[in-house]
Coordinates of C-alpha atoms and ligand atoms in Angstrom, one line a residue:
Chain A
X1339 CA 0.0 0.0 0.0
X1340 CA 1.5 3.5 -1.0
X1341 CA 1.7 6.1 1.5
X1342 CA -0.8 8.8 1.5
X1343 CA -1.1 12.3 3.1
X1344 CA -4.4 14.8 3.4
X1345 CA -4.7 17.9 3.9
X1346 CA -8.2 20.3 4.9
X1347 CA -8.3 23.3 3.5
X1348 CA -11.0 25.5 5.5
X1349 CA -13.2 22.4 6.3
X1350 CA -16.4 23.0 8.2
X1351 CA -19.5 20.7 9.1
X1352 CA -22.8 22.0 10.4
X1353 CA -25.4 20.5 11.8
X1354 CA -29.0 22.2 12.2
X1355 CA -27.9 25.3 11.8
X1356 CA -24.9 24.4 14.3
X1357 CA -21.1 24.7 13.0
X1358 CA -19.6 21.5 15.0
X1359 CA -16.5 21.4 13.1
X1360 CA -13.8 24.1 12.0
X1361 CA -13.2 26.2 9.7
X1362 CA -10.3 24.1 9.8
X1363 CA -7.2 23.9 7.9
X1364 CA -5.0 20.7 8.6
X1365 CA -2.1 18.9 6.7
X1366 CA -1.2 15.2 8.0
X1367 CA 1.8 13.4 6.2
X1368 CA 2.3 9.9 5.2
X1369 CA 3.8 8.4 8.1
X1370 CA 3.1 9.1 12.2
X1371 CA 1.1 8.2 14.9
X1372 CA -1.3 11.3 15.2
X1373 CA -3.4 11.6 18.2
X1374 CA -6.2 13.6 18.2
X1375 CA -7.5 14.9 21.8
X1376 CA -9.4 17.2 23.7
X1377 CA -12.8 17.2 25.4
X1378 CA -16.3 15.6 25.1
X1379 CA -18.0 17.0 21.9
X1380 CA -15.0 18.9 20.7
X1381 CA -15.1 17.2 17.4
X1382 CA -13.2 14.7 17.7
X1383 CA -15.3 11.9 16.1
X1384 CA -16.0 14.6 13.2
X1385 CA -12.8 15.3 12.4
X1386 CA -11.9 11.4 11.9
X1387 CA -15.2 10.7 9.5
X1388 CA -14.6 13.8 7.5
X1389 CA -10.8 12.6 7.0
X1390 CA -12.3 9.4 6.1
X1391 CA -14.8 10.8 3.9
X1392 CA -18.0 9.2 5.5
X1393 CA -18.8 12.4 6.9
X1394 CA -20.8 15.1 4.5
X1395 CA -18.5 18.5 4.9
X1396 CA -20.7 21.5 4.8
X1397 CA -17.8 23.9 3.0
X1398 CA -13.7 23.6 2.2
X1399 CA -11.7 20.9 0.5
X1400 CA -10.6 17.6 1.8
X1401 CA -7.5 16.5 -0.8
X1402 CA -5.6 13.6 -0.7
X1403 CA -2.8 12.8 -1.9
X1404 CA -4.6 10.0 -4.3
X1405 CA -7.7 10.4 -6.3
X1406 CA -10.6 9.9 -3.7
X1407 CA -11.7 6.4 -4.4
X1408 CA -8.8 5.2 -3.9
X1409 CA -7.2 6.7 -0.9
X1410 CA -10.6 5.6 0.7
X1411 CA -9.6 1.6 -0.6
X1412 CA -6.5 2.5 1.4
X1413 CA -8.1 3.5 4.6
X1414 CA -9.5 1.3 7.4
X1415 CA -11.4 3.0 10.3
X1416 CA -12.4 1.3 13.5
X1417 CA -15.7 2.9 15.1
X1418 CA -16.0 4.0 18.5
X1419 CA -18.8 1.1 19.4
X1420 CA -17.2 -1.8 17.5
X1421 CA -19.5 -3.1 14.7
X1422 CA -20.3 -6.9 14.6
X1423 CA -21.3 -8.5 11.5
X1424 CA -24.0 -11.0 12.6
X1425 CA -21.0 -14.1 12.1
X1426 CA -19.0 -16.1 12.9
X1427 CA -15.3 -14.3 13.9
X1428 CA -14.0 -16.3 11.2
X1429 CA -16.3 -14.6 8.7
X1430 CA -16.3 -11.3 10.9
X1431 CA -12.2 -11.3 10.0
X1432 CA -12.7 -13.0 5.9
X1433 CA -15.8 -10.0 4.7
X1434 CA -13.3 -6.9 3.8
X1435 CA -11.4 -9.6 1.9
X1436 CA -14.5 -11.4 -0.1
X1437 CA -15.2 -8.0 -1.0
X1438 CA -12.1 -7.5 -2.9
X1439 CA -12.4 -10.5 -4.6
X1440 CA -9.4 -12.5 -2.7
X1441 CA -9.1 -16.3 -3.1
X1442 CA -10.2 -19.0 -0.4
X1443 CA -7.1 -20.1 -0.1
X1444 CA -5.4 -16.6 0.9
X1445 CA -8.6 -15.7 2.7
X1446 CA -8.2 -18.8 5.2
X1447 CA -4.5 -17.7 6.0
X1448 CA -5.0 -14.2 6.4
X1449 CA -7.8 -14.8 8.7
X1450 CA -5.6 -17.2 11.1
X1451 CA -2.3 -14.7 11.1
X1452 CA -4.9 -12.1 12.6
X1453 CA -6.7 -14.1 14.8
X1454 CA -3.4 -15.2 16.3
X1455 CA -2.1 -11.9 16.4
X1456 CA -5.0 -10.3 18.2
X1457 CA -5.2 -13.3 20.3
X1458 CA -9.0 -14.8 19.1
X1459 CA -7.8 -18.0 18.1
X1460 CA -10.1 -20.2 20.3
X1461 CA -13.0 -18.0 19.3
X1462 CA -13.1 -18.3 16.1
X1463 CA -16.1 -19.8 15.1
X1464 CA -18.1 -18.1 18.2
X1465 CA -20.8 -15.7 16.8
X1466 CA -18.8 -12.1 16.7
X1467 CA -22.0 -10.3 18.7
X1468 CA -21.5 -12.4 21.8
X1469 CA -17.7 -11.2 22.1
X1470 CA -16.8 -9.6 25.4
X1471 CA -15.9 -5.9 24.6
X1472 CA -12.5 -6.2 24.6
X1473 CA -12.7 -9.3 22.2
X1474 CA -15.0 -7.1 20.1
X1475 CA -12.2 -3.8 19.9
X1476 CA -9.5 -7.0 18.9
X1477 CA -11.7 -8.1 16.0
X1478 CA -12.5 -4.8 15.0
X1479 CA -9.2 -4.0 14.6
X1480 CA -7.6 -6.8 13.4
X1481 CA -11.0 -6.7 10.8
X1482 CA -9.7 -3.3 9.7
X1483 CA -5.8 -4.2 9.5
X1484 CA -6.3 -7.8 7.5
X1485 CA -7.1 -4.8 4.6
X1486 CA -3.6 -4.5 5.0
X1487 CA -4.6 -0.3 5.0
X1488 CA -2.2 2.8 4.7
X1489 CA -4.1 4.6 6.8
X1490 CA -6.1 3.5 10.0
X1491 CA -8.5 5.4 12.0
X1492 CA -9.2 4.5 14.9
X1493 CA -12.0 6.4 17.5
X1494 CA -11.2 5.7 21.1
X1495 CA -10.4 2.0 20.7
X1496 CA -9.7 1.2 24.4
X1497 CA -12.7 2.9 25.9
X1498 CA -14.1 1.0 28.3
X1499 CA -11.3 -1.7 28.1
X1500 CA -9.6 -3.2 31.5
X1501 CA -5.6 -2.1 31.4
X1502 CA -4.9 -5.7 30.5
X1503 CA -7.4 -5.2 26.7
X1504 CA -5.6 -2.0 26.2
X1505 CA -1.9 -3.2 26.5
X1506 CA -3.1 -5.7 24.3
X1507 CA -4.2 -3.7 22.0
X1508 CA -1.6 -1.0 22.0
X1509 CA 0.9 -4.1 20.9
X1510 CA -0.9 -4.5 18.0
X1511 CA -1.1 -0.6 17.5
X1512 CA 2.6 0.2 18.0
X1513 CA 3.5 -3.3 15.4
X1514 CA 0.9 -1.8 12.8
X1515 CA 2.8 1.6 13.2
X1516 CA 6.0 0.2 13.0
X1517 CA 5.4 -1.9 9.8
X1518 CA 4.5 1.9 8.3
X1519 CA 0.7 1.9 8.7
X1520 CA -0.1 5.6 9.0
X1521 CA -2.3 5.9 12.2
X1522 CA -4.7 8.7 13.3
X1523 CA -6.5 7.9 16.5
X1524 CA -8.5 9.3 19.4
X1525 CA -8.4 8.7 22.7
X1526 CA -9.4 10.0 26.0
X1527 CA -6.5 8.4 27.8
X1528 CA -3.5 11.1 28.1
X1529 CA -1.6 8.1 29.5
X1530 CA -2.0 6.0 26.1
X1531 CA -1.9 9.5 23.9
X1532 CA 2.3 9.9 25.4
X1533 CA 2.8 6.4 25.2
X1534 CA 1.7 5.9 21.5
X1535 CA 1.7 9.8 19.7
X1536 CA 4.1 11.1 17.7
X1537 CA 1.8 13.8 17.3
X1538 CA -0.7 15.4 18.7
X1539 CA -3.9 17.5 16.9
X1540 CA -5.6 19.1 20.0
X1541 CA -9.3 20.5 19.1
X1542 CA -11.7 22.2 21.5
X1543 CA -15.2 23.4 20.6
X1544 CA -14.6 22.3 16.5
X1545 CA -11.8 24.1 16.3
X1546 CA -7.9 23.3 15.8
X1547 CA -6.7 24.4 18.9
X1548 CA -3.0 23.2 18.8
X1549 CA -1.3 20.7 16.3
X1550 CA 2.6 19.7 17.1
X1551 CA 5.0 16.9 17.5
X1552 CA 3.4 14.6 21.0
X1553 CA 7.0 15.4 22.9
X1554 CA 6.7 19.5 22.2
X1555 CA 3.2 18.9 22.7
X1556 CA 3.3 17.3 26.1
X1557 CA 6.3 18.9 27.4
X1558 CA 5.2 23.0 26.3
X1559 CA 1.7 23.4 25.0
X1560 CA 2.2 26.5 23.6
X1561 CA -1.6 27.5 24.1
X1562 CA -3.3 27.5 27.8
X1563 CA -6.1 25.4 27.4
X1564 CA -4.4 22.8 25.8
X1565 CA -2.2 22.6 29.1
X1566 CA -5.3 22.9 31.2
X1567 CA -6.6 20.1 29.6
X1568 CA -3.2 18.0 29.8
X1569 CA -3.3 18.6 33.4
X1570 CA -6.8 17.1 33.8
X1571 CA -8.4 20.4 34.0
X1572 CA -11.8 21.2 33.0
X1573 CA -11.6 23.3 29.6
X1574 CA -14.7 24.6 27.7
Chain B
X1405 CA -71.2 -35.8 21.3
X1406 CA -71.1 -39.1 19.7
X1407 CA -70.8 -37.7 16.4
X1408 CA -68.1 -35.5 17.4
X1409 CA -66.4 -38.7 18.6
X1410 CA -67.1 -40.8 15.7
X1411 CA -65.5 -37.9 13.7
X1412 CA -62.9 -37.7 15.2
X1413 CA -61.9 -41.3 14.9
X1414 CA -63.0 -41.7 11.4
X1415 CA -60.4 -38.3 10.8
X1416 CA -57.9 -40.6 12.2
X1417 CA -59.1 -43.7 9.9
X1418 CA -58.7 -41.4 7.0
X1419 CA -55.3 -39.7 7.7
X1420 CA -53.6 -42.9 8.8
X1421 CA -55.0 -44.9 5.4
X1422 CA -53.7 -42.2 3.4
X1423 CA -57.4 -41.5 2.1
X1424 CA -57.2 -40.1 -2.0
X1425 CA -59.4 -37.7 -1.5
X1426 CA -57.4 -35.9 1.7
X1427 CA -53.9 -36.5 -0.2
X1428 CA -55.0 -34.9 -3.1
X1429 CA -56.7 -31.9 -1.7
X1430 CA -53.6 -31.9 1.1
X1431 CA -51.2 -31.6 -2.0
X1432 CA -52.7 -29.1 -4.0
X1433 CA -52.8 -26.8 -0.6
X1434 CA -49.2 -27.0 -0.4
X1435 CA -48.8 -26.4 -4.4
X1436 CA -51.1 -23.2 -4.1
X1437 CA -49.6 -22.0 -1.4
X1438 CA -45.9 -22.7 -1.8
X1439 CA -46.6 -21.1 -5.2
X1440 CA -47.9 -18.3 -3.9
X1441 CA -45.1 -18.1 -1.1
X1442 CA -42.4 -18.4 -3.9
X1443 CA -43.7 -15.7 -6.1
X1444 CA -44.7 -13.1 -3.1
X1445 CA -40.7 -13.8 -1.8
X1446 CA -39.4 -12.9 -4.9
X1447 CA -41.2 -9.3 -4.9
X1448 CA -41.0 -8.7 -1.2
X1449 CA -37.5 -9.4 0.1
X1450 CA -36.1 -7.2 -2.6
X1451 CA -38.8 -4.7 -2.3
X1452 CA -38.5 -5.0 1.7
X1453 CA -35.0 -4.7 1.4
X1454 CA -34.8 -1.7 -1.2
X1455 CA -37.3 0.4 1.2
X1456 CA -35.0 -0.3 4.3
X1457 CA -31.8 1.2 2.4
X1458 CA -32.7 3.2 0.3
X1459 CA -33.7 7.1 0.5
X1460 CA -36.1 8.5 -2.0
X1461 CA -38.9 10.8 -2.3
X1462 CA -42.1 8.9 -1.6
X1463 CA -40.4 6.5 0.7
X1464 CA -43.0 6.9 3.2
X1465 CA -46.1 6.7 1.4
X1466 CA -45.2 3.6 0.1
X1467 CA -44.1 2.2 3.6
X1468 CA -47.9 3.2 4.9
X1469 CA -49.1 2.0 1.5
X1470 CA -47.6 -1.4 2.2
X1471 CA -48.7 -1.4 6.1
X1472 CA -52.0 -0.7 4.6
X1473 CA -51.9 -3.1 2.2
X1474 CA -51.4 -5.8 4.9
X1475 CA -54.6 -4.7 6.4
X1476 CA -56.8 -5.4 3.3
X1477 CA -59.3 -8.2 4.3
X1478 CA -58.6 -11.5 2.0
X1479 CA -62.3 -11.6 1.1
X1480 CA -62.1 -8.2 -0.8
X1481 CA -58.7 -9.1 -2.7
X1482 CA -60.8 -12.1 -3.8
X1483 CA -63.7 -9.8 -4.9
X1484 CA -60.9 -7.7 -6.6
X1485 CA -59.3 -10.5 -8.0
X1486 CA -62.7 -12.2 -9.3
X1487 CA -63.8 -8.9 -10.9
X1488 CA -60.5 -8.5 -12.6
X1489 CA -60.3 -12.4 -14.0
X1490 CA -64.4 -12.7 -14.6
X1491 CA -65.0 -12.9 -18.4
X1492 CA -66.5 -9.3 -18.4
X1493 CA -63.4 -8.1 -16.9
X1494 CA -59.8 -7.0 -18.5
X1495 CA -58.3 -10.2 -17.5
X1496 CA -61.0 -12.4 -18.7
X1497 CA -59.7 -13.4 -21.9
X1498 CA -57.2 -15.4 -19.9
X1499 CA -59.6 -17.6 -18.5
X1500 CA -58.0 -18.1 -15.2
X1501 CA -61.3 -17.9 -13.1
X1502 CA -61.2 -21.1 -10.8
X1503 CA -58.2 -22.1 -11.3
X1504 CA -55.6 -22.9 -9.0
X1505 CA -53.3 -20.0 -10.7
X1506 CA -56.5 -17.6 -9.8
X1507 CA -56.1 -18.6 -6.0
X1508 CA -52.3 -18.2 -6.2
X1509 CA -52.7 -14.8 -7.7
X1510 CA -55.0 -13.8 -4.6
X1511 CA -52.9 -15.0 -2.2
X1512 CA -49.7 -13.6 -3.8
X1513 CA -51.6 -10.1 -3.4
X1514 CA -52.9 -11.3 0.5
X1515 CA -49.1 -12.1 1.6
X1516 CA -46.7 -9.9 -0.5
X1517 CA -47.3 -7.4 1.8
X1518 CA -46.8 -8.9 4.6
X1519 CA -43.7 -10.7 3.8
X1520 CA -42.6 -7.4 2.2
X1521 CA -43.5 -5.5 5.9
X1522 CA -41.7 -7.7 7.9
X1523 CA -38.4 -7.4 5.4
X1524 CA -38.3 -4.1 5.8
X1525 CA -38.4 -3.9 9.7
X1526 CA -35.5 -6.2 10.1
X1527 CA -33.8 -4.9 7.3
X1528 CA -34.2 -1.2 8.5
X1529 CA -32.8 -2.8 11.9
X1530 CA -29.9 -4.4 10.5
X1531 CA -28.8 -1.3 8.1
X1532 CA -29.0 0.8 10.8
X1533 CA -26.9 -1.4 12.4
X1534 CA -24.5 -1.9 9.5
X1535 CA -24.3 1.4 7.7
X1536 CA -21.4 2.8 9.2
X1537 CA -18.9 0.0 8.5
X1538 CA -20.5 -0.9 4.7
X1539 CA -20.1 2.4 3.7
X1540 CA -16.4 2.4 5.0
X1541 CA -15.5 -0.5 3.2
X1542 CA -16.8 1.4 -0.1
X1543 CA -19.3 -1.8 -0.5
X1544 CA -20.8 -1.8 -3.5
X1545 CA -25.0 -0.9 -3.5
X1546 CA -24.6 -5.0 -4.8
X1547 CA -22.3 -5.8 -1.8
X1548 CA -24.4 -4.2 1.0
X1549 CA -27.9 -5.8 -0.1
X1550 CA -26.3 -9.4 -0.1
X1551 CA -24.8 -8.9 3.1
X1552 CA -28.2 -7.6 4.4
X1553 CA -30.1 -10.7 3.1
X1554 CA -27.4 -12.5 3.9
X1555 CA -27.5 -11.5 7.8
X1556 CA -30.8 -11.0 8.1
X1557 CA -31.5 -14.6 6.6
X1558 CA -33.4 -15.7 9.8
X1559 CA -35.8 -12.7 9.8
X1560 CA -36.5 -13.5 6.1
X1561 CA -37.6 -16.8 6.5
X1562 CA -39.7 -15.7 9.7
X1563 CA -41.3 -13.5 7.4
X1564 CA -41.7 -15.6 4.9
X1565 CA -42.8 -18.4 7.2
X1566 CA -45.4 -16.1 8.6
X1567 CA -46.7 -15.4 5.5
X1568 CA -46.6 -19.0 4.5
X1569 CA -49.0 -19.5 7.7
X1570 CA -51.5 -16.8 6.7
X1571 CA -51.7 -18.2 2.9
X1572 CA -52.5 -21.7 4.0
X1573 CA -55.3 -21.0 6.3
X1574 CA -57.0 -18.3 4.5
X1575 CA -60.1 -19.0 3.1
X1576 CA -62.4 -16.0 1.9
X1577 CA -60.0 -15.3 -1.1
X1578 CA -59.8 -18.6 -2.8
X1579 CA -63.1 -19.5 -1.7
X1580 CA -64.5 -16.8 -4.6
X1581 CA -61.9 -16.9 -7.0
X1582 CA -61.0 -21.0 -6.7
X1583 CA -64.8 -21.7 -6.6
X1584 CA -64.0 -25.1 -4.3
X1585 CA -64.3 -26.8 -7.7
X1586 CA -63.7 -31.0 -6.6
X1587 CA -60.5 -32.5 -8.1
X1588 CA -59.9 -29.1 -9.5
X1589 CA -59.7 -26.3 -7.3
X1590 CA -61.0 -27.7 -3.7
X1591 CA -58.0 -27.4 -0.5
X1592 CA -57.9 -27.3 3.0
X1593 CA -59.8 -24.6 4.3
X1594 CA -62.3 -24.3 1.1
X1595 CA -63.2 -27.6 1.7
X1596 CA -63.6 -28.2 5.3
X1597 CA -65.9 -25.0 5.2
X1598 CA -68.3 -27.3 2.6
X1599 CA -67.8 -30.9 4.7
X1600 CA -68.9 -29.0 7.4
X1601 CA -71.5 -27.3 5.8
X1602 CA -73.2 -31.1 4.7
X1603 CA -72.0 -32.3 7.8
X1604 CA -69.3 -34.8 7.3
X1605 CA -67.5 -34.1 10.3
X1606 CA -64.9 -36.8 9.2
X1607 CA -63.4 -35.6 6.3
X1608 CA -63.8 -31.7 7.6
X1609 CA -62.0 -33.0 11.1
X1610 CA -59.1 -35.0 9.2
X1611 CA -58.2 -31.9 6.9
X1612 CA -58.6 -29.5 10.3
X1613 CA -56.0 -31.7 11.7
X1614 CA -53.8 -31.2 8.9
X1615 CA -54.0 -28.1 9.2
X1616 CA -53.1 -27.6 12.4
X1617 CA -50.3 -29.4 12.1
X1618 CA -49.1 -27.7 9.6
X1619 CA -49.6 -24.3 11.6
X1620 CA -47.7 -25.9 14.2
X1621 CA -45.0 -26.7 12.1
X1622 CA -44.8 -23.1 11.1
X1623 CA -44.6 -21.9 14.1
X1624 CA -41.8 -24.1 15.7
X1625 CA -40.1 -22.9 12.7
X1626 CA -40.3 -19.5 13.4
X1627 CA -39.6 -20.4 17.1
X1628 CA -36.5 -22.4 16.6
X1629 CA -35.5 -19.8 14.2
X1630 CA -35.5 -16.9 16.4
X1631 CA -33.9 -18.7 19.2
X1632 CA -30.8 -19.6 16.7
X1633 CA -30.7 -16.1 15.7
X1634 CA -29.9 -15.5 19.2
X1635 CA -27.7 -18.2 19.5
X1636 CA -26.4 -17.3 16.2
X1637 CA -25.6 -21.3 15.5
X1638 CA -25.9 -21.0 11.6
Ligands
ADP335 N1 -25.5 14.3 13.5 C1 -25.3 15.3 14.3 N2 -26.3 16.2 14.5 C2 -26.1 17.2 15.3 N3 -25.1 17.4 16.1 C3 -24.1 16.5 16.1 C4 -24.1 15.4 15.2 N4 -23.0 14.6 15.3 C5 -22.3 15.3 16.3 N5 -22.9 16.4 16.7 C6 -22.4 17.3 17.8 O1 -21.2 17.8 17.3 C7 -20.3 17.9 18.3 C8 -19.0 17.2 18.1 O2 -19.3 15.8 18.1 P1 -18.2 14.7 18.1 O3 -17.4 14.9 16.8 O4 -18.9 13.3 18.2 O5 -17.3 15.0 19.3 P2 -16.2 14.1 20.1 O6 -16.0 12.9 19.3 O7 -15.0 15.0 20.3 O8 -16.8 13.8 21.5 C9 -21.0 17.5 19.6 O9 -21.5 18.7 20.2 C10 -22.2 16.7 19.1 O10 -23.3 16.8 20.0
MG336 MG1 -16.3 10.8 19.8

């Protein structure tokens, strides 16, 4: 998969009458680990749909750096409240691959190196809706990475997850990263946001509050709130 | 009493010996109906189905339309159905008036709706369900109705079960348009109504037990199929 970069130029979204997003102008390179933060309803899970291009953008441009087909074939995106095809795991891991067309044969082994790496081997044939939560986030993800994606988004994929389901699942993060999947992620967890970023996009009522590299970011927010809300402040 | 008793065990005598008369008029209830079932499927799963996904401008009138439809008493589709096949009428010329195809036809009309009704709800469930994730795998419009049908298999054959249920054991429809003709147009319910009329409890018992059973079956169907779509075994 060829690397791909995006960049917003004066992108809003409104919603009855209600601007929720932007304007906002925002360029993200091929390669990183971009973590997107800042409070309830600051636009957080906006941002990530328009990027992905599920979300209708009420003005602006949203380019990428491939025509728009397919940098969206490119892309896999893991939703906030994992969805479950009504399947087995096995065939919950094997759909985004009979889509494209991709032989039995390859199907089959694709599906068991991301069950083992995830850790669902023994569930395999379970029906997916009757996963635990934490099995649900691991075959989510490893449902959006068998696409073998450039980029992955992912919208706070530990939420709600015990610490041993998130360490889990930052292992498979930080190994997806490393073999040059570009990530963009939210999360609510500061703790996971310096153990994973390499930058960070900080928004606060649908705007781009602060965007830098996570160490400059963590160590000197150059704006107030962004500190405030680093320090577990309230910021509104 | 006694004749109720002697009824019932001359209903029994019958179904056991395999009487001609109950096979045959057994046999053509299941042809009319499974006819009919096969046909309405074929219009209502896609049609239940294409309402659930798609948006379009008169999207609600025809999802009333449809609940209405399902509220349209069988005897009336049969009047409908009569005045439209009777030789005076456009369809005459056909000559399909007490025929099995004219009972098919009515019941098509009695149960497409409600197969089509029932579609739609657990579709509409399911793509609410499912939209986010087909649309981010940039399914095709192709794609996302097979998966539908696919996922929703169980609540298809409910529906189609149910509507199964309603074709065999109506009466009022087939009753005017079939005419009870014997060895031509005569089934279950059409011709227990006339044994019962001349008093021939036997025969009119041992078809009402078929009948039941059959109902019975449908049901445990539709039972056993929503308690694997819990389970999700298949
Ligand atoms: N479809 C919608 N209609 C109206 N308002 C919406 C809609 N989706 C989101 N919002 C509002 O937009 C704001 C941003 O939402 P969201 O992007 O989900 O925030 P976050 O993910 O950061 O919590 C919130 O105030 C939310 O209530
Ligand atoms: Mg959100």
């Amino acid at each position: 998969m060829s690397p791909l970069s995006v960049s917003l130029r004066d992108v809003s979204v409104k919603r009855r009458g209600k601007t929720i997003l932007g304007p906002i102008d925002l360029d993200l390179g091929e390669s990183g680990f971009t973590v997107v933060l800042g409070p309830n309803g600051a636009g957080k899970t906006t941002l990530l749909k328009v990027l992905h291009g599920v979300e209708r953008v009420s003005g602006g441009t949203v380019q990428w750096s491939a025509p728009a087909d397919a940098a969206q074939q490119a892309q896999a995106y893991v939703f906030q409240r994992p969805i479950m095809l009504r399947r087995s795991v096995r065939n919950n891991l094997a759909y985004p691959l009979q889509l494209r067309g991709t032989s039995k044969a390859e199907i089959a082994r694709e599906v068991s190196l991301w069950a083992a790496r995830v850790g669902l081997m023994d569930v395999l044939d379970q029906p997916a809706p009757r996963l635990s939560g934490g099995e649900k986030q691991k075959l989510a993800l490893a449902r959006a990475l068998i696409r073998q994606p450039s980029v992955l988004f992912l919208d706070e994929p530990c939420a709600n997850l015990d610490g041993r389901s998130t360490r889990e699942i930052e292992a498979v993060l930080r190994a997806a990263h490393d073999s040059g999947t570009r990530i963009i992620m939210t999360t609510h967890d500061l703790g996971q946001a310096r153990r994973l970023g390499s930058d960070v996009v900080f928004l606060l009522n649908g705007a781009l509050h602060e965007q830098g590299p996570a160490t400059q970011v963590f160590a000197q927010p150059a704006q107030p709130e962004t500190k405030a809300f680093l320090d577990g402040d309230i910021v509104d | 009493m006694n004749d109720i008793w002697a009824g019932i065990l001359a209903a029994f005598q019958l179904i056991v010996s395999l009487d001609a008369d109950l096979v045959e008029i057994t046999l053509r209830s299941l042809q009319v109906s499974l006819s009919a079932l096969v046909i309405a499927s074929l219009m209502a799963l896609p049609l239940g189905t294409w309402l659930a996904i798609r948006r379009f401008r008169f999207r609600r009138a025809a999802i009333a339309t449809l609940n209405a439809l399902m509220g349209l008493p069988p005897v009336v589709v049969g009047l409908i159905v009569y005045l439209l096949l009777s030789r005076s009428g456009p369809f005459g010329v056909l000559g399909l008036l007490f025929t099995p195809t004219a009972m098919i036809i009515a019941q098509v009309i009695i149960i497409t709706p409600l197969i089509a009704s029932i579609t739609h709800q657990a579709m509409r469930e399911l793509w609410a369900e499912y939209h986010d994730l087909l649309i981010s795998l940039n399914t095709s419009q192709r794609q996302r109705v097979a998966t539908l049908i696919w996922d929703g298999r169980r609540a298809l054959l409910t529906g189609a079960l149910a509507g199964f249920g309603r074709a065999i054991g109506e009466v009022g429809a087939i009753m005017i348009v079939g005419g009870n003709i014997d060895n031509a147009t005569r089934v279950l319910t059409t011709a227990i109504a006339l044994e019962t009329g001349k008093g021939d409890f036997a025969l009119a018992l041992g078809l009402g037990f078929i009948l039941i059973a059959l109902a019975l079956m449908v049901n445990f169907a539709i039972h056993t199929l929503s308690r694997t779509e819990r389970h999700g075994t298949w």
